[in-house]
PDB file of C-alpha atoms in Angstrom:
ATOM      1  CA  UNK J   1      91.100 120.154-101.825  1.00 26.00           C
ATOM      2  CA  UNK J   2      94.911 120.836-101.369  1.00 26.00           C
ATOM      3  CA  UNK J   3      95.342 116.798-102.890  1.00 28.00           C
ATOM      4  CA  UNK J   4      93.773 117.990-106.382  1.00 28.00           C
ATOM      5  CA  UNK J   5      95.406 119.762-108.906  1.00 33.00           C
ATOM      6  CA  UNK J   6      93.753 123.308-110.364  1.00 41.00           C
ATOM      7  CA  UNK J   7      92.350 122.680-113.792  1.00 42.00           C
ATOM      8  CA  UNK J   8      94.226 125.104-115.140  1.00 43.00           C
ATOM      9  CA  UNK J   9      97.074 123.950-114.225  1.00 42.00           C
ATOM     10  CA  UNK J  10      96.595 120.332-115.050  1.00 44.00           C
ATOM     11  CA  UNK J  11      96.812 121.310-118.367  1.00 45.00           C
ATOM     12  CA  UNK J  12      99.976 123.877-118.237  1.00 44.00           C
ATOM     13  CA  UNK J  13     101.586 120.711-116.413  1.00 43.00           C
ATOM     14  CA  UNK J  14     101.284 118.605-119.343  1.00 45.00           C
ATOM     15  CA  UNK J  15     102.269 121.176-121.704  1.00 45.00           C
ATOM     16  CA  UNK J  16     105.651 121.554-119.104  1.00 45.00           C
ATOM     17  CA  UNK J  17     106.244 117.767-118.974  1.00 46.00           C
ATOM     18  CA  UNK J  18     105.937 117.114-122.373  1.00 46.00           C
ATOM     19  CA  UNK J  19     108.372 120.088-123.452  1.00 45.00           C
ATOM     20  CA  UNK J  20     110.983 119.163-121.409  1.00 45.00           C
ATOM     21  CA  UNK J  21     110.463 115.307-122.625  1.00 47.00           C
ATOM     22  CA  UNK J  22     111.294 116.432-125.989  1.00 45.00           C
ATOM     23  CA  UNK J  23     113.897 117.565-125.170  1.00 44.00           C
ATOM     24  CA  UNK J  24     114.970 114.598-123.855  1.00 45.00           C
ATOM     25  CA  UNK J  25     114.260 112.462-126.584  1.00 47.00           C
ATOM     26  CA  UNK J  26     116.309 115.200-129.113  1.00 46.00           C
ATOM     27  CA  UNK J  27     119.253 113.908-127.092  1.00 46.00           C
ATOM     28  CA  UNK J  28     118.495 110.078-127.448  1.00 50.00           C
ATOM     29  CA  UNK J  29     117.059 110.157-130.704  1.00 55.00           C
ATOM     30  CA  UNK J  30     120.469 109.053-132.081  1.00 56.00           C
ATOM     31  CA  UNK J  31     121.026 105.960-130.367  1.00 59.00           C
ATOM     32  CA  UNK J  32     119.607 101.982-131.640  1.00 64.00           C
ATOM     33  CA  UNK J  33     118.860  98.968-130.247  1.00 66.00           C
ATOM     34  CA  UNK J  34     119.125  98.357-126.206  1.00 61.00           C
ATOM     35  CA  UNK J  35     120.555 101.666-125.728  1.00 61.00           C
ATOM     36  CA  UNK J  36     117.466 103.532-127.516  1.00 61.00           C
ATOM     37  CA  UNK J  37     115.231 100.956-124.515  1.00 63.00           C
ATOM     38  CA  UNK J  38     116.749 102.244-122.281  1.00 64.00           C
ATOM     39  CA  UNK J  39     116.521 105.691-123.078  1.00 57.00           C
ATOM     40  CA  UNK J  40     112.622 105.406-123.354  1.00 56.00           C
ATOM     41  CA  UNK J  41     112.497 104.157-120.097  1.00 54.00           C
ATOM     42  CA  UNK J  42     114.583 106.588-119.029  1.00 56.00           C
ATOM     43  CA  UNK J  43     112.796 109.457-120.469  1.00 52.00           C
ATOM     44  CA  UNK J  44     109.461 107.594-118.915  1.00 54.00           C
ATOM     45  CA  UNK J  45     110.804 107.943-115.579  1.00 49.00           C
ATOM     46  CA  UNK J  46     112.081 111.741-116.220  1.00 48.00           C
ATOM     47  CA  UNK J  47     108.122 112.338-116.789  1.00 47.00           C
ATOM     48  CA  UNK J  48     106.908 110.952-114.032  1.00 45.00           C
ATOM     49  CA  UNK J  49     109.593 112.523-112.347  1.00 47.00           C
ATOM     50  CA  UNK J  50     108.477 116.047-113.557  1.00 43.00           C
ATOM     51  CA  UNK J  51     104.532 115.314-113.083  1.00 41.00           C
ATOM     52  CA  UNK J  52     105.738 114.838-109.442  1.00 39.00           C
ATOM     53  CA  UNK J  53     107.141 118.005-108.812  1.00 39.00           C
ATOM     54  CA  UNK J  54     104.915 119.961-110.695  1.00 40.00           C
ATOM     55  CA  UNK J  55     102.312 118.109-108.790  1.00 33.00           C
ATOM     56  CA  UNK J  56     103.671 119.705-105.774  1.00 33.00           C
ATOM     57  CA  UNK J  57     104.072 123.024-107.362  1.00 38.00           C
ATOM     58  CA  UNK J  58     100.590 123.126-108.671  1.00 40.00           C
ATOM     59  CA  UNK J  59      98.460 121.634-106.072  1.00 35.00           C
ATOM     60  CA  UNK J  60      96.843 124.895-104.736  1.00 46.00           C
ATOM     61  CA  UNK J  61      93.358 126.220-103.749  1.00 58.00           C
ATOM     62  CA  UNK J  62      91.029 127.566-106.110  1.00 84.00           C
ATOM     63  CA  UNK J  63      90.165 130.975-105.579  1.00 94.00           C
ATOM     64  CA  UNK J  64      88.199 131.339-102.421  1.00 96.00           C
ATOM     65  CA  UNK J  65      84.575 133.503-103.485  1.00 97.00           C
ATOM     66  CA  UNK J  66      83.810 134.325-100.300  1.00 97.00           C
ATOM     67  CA  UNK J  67      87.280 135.699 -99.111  1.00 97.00           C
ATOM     68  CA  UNK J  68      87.140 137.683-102.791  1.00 98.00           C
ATOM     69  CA  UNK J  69      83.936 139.031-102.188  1.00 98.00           C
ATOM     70  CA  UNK J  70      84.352 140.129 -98.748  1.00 98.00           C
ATOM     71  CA  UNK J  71      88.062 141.639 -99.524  1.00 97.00           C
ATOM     72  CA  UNK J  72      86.225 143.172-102.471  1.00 98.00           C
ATOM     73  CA  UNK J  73      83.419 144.670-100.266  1.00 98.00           C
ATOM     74  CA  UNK J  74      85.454 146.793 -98.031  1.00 97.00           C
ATOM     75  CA  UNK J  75      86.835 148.955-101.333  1.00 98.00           C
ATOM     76  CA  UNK J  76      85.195 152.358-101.981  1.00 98.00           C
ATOM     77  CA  UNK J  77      82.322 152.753-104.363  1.00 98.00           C
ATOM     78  CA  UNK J  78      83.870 154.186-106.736  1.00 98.00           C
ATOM     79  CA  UNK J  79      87.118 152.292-107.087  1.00 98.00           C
ATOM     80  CA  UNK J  80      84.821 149.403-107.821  1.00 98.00           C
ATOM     81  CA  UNK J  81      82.926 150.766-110.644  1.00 98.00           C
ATOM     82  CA  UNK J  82      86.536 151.789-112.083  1.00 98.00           C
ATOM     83  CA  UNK J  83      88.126 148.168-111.863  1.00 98.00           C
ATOM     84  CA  UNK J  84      84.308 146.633-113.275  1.00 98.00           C
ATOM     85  CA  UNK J  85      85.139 149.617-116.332  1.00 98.00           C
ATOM     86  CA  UNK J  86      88.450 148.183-116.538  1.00 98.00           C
ATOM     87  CA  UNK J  87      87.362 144.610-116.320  1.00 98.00           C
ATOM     88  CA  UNK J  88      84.940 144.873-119.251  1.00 98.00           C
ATOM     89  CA  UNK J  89      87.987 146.581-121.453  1.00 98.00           C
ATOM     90  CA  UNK J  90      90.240 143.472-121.188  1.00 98.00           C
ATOM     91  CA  UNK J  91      87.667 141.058-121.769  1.00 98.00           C
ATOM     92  CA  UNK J  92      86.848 142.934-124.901  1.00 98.00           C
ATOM     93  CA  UNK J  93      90.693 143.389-125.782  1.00 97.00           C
ATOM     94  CA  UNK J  94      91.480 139.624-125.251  1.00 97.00           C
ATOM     95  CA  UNK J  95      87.836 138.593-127.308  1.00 97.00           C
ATOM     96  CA  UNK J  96      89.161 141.015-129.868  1.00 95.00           C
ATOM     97  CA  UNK J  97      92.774 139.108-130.109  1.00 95.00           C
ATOM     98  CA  UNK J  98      91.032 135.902-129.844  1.00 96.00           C
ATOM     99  CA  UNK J  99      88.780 136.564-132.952  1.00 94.00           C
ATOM    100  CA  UNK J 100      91.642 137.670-134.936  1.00 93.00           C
ATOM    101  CA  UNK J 101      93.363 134.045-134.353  1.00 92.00           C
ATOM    102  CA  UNK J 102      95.727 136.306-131.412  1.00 91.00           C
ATOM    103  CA  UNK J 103      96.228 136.392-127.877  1.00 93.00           C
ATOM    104  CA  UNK J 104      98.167 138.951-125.951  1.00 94.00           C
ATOM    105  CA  UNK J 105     101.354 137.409-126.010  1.00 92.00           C
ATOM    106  CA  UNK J 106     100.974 136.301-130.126  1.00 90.00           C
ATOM    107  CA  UNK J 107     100.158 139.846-130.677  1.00 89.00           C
ATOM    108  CA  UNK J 108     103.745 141.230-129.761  1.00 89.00           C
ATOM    109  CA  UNK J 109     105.424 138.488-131.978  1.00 82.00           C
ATOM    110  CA  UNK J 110     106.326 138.978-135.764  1.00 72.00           C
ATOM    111  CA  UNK J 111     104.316 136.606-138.089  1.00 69.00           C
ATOM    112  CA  UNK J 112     105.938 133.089-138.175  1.00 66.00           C
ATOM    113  CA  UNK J 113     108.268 134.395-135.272  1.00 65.00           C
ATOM    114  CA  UNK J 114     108.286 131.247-132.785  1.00 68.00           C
ATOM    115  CA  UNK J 115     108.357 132.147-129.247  1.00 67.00           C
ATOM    116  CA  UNK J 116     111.816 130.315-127.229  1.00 72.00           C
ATOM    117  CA  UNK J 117     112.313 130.317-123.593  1.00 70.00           C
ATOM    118  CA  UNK J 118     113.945 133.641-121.840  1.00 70.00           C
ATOM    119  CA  UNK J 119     113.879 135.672-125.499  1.00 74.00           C
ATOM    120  CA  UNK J 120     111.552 138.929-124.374  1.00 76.00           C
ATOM    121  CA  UNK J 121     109.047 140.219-126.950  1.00 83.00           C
ATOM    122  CA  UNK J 122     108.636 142.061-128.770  1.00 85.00           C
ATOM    123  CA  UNK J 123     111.967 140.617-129.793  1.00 68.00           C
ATOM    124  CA  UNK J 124     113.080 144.179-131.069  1.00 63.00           C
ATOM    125  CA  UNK J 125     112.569 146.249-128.007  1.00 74.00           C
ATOM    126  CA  UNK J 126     110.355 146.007-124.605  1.00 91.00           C
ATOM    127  CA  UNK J 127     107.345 147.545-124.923  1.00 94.00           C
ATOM    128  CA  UNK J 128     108.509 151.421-123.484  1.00 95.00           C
ATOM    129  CA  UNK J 129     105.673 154.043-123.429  1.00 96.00           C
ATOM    130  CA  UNK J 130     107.874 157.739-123.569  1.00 95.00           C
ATOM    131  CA  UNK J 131     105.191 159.697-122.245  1.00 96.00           C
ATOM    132  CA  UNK J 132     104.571 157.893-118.827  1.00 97.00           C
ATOM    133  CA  UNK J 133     107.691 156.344-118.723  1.00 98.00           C
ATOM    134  CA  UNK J 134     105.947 152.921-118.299  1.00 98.00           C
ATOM    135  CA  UNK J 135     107.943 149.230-119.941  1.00 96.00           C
ATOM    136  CA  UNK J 136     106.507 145.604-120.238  1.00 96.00           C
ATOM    137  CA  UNK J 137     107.611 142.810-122.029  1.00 94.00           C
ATOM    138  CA  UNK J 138     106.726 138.917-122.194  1.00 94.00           C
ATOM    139  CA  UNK J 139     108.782 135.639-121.762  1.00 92.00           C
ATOM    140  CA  UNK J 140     108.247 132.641-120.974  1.00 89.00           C
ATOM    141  CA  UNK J 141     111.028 130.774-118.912  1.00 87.00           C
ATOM    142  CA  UNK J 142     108.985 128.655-116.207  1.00 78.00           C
ATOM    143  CA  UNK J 143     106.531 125.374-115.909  1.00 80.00           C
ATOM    144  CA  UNK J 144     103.141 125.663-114.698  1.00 85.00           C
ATOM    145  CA  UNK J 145     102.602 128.820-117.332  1.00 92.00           C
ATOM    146  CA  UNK J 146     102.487 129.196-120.669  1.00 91.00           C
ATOM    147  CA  UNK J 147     104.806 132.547-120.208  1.00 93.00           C
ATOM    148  CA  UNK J 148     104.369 135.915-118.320  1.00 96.00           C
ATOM    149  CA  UNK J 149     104.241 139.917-118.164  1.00 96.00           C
ATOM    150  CA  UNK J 150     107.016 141.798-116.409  1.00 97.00           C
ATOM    151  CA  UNK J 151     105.513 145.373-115.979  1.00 98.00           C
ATOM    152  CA  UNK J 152     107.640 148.246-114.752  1.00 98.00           C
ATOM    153  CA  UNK J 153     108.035 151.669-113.961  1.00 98.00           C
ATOM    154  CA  UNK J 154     111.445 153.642-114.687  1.00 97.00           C
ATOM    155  CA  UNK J 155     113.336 155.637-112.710  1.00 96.00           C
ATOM    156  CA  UNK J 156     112.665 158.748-114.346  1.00 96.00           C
ATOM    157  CA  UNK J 157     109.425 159.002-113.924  1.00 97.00           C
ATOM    158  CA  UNK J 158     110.220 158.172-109.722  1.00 96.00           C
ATOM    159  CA  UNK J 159     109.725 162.027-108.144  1.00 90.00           C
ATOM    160  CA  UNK J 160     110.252 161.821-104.501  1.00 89.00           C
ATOM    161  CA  UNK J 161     110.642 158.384-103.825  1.00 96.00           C
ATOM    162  CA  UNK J 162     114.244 156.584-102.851  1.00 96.00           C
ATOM    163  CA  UNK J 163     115.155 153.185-103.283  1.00 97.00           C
ATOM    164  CA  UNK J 164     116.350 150.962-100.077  1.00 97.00           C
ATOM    165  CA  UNK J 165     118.736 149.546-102.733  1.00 96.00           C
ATOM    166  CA  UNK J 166     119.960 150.234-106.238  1.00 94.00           C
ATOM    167  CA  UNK J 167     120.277 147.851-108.839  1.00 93.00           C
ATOM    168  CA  UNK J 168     123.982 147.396-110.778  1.00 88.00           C
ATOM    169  CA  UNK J 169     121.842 148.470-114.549  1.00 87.00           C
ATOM    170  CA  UNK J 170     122.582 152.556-115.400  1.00 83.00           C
ATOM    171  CA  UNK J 171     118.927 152.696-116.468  1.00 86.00           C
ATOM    172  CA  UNK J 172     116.965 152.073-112.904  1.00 93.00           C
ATOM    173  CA  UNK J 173     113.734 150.630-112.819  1.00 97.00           C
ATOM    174  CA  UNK J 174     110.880 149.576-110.162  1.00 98.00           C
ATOM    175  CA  UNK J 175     109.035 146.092-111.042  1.00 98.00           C
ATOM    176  CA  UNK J 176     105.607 146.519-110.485  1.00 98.00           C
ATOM    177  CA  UNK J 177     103.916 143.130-110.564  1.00 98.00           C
ATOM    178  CA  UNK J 178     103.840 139.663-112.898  1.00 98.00           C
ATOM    179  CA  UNK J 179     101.040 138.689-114.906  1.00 98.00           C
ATOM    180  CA  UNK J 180     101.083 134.712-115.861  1.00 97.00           C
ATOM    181  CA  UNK J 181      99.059 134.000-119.104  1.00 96.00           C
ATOM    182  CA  UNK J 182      97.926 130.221-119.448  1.00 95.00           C
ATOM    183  CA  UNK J 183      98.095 127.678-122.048  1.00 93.00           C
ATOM    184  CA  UNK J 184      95.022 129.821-123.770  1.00 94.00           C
ATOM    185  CA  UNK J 185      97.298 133.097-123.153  1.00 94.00           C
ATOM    186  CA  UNK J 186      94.392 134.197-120.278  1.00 97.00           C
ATOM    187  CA  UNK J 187      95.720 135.892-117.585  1.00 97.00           C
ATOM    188  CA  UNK J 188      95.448 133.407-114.478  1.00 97.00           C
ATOM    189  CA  UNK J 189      98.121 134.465-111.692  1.00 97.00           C
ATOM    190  CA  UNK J 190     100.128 137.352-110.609  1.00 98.00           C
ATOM    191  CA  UNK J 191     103.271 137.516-108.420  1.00 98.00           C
ATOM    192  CA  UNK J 192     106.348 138.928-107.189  1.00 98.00           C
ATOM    193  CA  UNK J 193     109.866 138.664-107.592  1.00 97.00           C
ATOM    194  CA  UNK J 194     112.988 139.028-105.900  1.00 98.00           C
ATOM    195  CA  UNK J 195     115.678 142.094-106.839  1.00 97.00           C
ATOM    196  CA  UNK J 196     117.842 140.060-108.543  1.00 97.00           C
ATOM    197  CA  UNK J 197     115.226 138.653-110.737  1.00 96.00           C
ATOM    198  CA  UNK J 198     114.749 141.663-112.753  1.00 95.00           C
ATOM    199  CA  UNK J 199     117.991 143.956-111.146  1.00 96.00           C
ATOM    200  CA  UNK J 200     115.572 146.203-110.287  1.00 97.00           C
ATOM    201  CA  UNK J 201     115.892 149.038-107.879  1.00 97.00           C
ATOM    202  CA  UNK J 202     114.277 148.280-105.039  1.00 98.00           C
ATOM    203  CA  UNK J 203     111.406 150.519-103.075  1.00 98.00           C
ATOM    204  CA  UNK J 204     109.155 149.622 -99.940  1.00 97.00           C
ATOM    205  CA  UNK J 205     106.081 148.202-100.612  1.00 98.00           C
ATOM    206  CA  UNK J 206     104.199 151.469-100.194  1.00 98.00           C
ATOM    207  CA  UNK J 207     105.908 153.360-102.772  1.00 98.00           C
ATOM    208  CA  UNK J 208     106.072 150.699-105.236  1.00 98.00           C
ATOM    209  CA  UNK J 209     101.666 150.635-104.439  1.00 98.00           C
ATOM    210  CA  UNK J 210     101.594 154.329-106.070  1.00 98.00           C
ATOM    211  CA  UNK J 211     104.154 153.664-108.969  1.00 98.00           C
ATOM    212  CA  UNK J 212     101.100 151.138-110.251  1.00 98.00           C
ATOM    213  CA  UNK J 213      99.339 154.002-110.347  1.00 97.00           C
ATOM    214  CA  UNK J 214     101.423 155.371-112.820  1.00 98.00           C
ATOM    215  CA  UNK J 215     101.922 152.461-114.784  1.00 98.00           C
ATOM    216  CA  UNK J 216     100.074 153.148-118.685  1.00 98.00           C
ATOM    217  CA  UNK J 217     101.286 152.347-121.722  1.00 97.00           C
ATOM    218  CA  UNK J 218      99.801 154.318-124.824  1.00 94.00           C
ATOM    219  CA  UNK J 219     100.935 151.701-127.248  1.00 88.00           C
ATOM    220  CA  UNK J 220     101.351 151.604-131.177  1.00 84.00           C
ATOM    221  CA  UNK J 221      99.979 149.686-134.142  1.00 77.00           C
ATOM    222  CA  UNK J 222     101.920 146.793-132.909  1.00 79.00           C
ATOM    223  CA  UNK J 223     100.953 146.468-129.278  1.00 90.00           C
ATOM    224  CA  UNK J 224      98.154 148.118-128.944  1.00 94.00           C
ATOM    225  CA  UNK J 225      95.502 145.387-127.849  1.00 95.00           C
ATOM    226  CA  UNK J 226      98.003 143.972-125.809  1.00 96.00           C
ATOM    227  CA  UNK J 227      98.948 147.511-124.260  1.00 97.00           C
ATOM    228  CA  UNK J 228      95.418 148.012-123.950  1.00 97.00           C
ATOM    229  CA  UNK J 229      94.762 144.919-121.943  1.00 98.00           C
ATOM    230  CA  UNK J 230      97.449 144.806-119.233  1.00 98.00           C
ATOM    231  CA  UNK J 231      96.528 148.809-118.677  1.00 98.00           C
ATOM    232  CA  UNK J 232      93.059 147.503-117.815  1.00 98.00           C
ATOM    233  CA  UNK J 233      94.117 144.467-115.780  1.00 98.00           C
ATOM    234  CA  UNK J 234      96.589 146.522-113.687  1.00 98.00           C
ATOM    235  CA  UNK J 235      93.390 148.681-112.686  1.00 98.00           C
ATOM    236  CA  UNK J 236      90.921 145.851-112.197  1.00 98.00           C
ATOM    237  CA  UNK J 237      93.043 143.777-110.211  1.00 98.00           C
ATOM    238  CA  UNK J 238      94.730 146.951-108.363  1.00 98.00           C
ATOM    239  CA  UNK J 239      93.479 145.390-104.660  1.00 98.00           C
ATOM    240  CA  UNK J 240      95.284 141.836-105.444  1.00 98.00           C
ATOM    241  CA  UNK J 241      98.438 143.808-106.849  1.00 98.00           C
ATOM    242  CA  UNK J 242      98.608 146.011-103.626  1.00 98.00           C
ATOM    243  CA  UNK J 243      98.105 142.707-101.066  1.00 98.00           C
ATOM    244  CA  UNK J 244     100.803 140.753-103.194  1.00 98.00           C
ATOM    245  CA  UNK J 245     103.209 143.648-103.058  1.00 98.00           C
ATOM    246  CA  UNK J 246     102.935 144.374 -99.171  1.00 98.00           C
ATOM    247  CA  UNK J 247     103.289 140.780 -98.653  1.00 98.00           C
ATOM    248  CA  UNK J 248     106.229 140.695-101.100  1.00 98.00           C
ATOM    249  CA  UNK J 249     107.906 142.908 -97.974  1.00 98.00           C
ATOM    250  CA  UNK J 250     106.362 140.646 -95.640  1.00 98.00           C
ATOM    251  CA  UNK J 251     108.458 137.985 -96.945  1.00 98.00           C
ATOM    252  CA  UNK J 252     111.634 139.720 -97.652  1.00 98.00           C
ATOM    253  CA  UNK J 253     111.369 139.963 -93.390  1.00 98.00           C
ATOM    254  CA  UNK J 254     110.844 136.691 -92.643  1.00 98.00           C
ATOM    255  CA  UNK J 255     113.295 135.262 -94.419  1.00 98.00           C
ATOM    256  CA  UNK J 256     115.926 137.366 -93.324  1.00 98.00           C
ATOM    257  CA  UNK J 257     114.938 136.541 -89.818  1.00 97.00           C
ATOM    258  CA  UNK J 258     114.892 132.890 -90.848  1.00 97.00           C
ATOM    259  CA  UNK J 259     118.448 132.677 -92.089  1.00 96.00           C
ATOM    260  CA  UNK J 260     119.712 135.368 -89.973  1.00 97.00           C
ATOM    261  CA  UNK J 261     120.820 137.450 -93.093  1.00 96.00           C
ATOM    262  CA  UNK J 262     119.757 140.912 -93.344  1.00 96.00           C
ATOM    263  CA  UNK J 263     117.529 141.930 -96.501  1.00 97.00           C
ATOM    264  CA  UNK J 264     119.884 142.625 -98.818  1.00 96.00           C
ATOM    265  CA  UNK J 265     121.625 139.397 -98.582  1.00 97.00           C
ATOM    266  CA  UNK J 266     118.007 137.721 -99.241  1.00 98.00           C
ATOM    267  CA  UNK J 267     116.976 140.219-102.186  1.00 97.00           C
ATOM    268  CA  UNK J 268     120.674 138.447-103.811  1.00 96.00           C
ATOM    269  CA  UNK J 269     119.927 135.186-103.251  1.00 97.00           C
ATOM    270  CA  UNK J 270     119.383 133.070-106.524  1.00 97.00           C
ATOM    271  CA  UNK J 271     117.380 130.478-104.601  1.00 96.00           C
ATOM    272  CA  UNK J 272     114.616 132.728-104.017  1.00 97.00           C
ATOM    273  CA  UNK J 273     112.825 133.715-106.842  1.00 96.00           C
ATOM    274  CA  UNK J 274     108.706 134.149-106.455  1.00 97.00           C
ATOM    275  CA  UNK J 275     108.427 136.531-103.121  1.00 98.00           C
ATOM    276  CA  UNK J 276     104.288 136.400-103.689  1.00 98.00           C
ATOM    277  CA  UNK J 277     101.819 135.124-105.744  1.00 97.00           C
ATOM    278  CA  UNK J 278      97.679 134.579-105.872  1.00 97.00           C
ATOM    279  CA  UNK J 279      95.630 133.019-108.815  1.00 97.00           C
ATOM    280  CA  UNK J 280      93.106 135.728-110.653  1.00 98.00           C
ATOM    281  CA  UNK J 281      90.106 135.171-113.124  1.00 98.00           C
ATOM    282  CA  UNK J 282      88.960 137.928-114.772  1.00 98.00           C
ATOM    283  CA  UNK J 283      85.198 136.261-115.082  1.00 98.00           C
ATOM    284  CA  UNK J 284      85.096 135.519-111.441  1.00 98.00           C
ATOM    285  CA  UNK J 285      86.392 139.186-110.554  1.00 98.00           C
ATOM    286  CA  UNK J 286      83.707 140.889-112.647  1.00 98.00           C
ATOM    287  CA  UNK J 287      80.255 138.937-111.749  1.00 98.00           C
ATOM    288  CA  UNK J 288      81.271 139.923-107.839  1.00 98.00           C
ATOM    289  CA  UNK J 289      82.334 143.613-108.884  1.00 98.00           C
ATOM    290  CA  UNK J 290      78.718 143.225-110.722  1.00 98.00           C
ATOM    291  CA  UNK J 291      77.451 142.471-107.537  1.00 98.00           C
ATOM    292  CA  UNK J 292      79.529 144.593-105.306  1.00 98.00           C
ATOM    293  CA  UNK J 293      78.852 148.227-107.729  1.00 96.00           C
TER     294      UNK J 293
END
């Protein structure tokens, strides 16, 4: 199964490839003759090239139903029937964006605004709820996705909890968890990253598991669907977020005792970026919640 590549994303691997090809050919598209050749075949071998290593990248197991079900199973009663209630809300946000010719990350964006790699929207300000001190914005900077969700929590609204490390930014924040959209802006993975991803500050896994808790954005006339959504996907896939985050630690440890560093020295290094990560589908989630309630 490993040897196959996801269907989903086969087709964010084509959309990666031929980005970065056209980029290529903006830079040959100048030349003539023998020298324009040669920069086809060039830009042939740059594809395959990329198909390659986002072959490796991509080549993961679909999502197991039985080890869903069963980690499912052992949540209380009553969490389950509030991630189902949740589950049914984003569905009928994203069908709402969908009919309206939107999708959660077209929603933040300014008509005729064109998304561009690493610019966060909305373009004018993250998405900042004042009331539960709650921030989220979109980007899209890496292959394999169409873009992603960065949802935090700031430091104000932190009570008791201290970070193991602070960040170098005068406004402190905890990242919560990343949502990856895919090429039809459907929410399809979520992961962690390292501190110096997002120069956040940086709690243990356990407090960082009760800051989702707190994580709800109110949202305006602008972001509301969107808002709307990732409040409801937090909550229906609060068992996933909560595994990925204590194994977010869980790899912070190894690596240090790996490379004989201590932790801080790994939550700085630029070669690590993704700490955790584990596909989703809402559809799947909610006919074994239907089961499960």
């Amino acid at each position: 199964m490993m040897g196959l590549i996801h269907k989903k994303t086969a087709g964010l691997l084509m959309s990666s490839i031929l980005e970065r090809a056209s980029e290529v050919f903006k830079v040959f598209a100048h030349l003539k003759g023998k020298k324009r050749s040669l920069a086809f075949v060039i830009l042939g071998i740059f594809c395959l090239g990329l198909a390659f290593l986002g072959y490796g990248q991509s080549a993961r197991e679909p999502i197991n139903r039985k080890d869903l079900y069963e980690s499912l199973k052992k949540q209380p009663k009553s969490r389950l029937k509030k991630m189902q209630t949740a589950g049914q809300k984003a569905l009928a946000w994203i069908h709402l964006l969908e009919k309206g010719s939107l999708s959660l990350d077209k929603a933040l964006r300014s008509p005729g605004q064109i998304p561009r790699r690493h610019v966060h929207f909305p373009k004018q300000d993250d998405v900042f709820d004042e009331i539960s001190l709650s921030l989220y914005y979109y980007h899209a900077h890496r292959g394999m996705e169409k873009g992603h969700f960065h949802l935090f929590l700031m430091e104000e609204a932190i009570d008791t909890a201290k970070p193991l490390f602070t960040s170098s930014r005068e406004d402190g924040f905890s990242h919560l968890i990343a949502i990856s959209v895919d090429e039809k802006s459907r929410p399809f993975k979520l992961f962690t990253t390292n501190q110096w991803v997002t120069n956040e500050n940086w709690y243990k896994a356990k407090d960082v598991i009760g800051f989702t808790e707190q994580f709800h954005i109110h949202g305006d006339k602008h972001d509301w669907a969107t808002s709307q959504c990732l409040n409801a996907l937090v909550t229906l896939f609060g068992p996933q977020i909560e595994y990925l985050i204590l194994k977010r630690d869980e790899k912070i440890k190894e690596l240090a005792y790996e490379k004989k560093i201590d932790q801080k020295a790994v939550l700085e290094d630029t070669q690590i970026e993704l700490l955790s990560e584990m596909l989703i589908d809402i559809d799947l989630q909610l006919e074994l919640l239907e089961k499960l309630v």
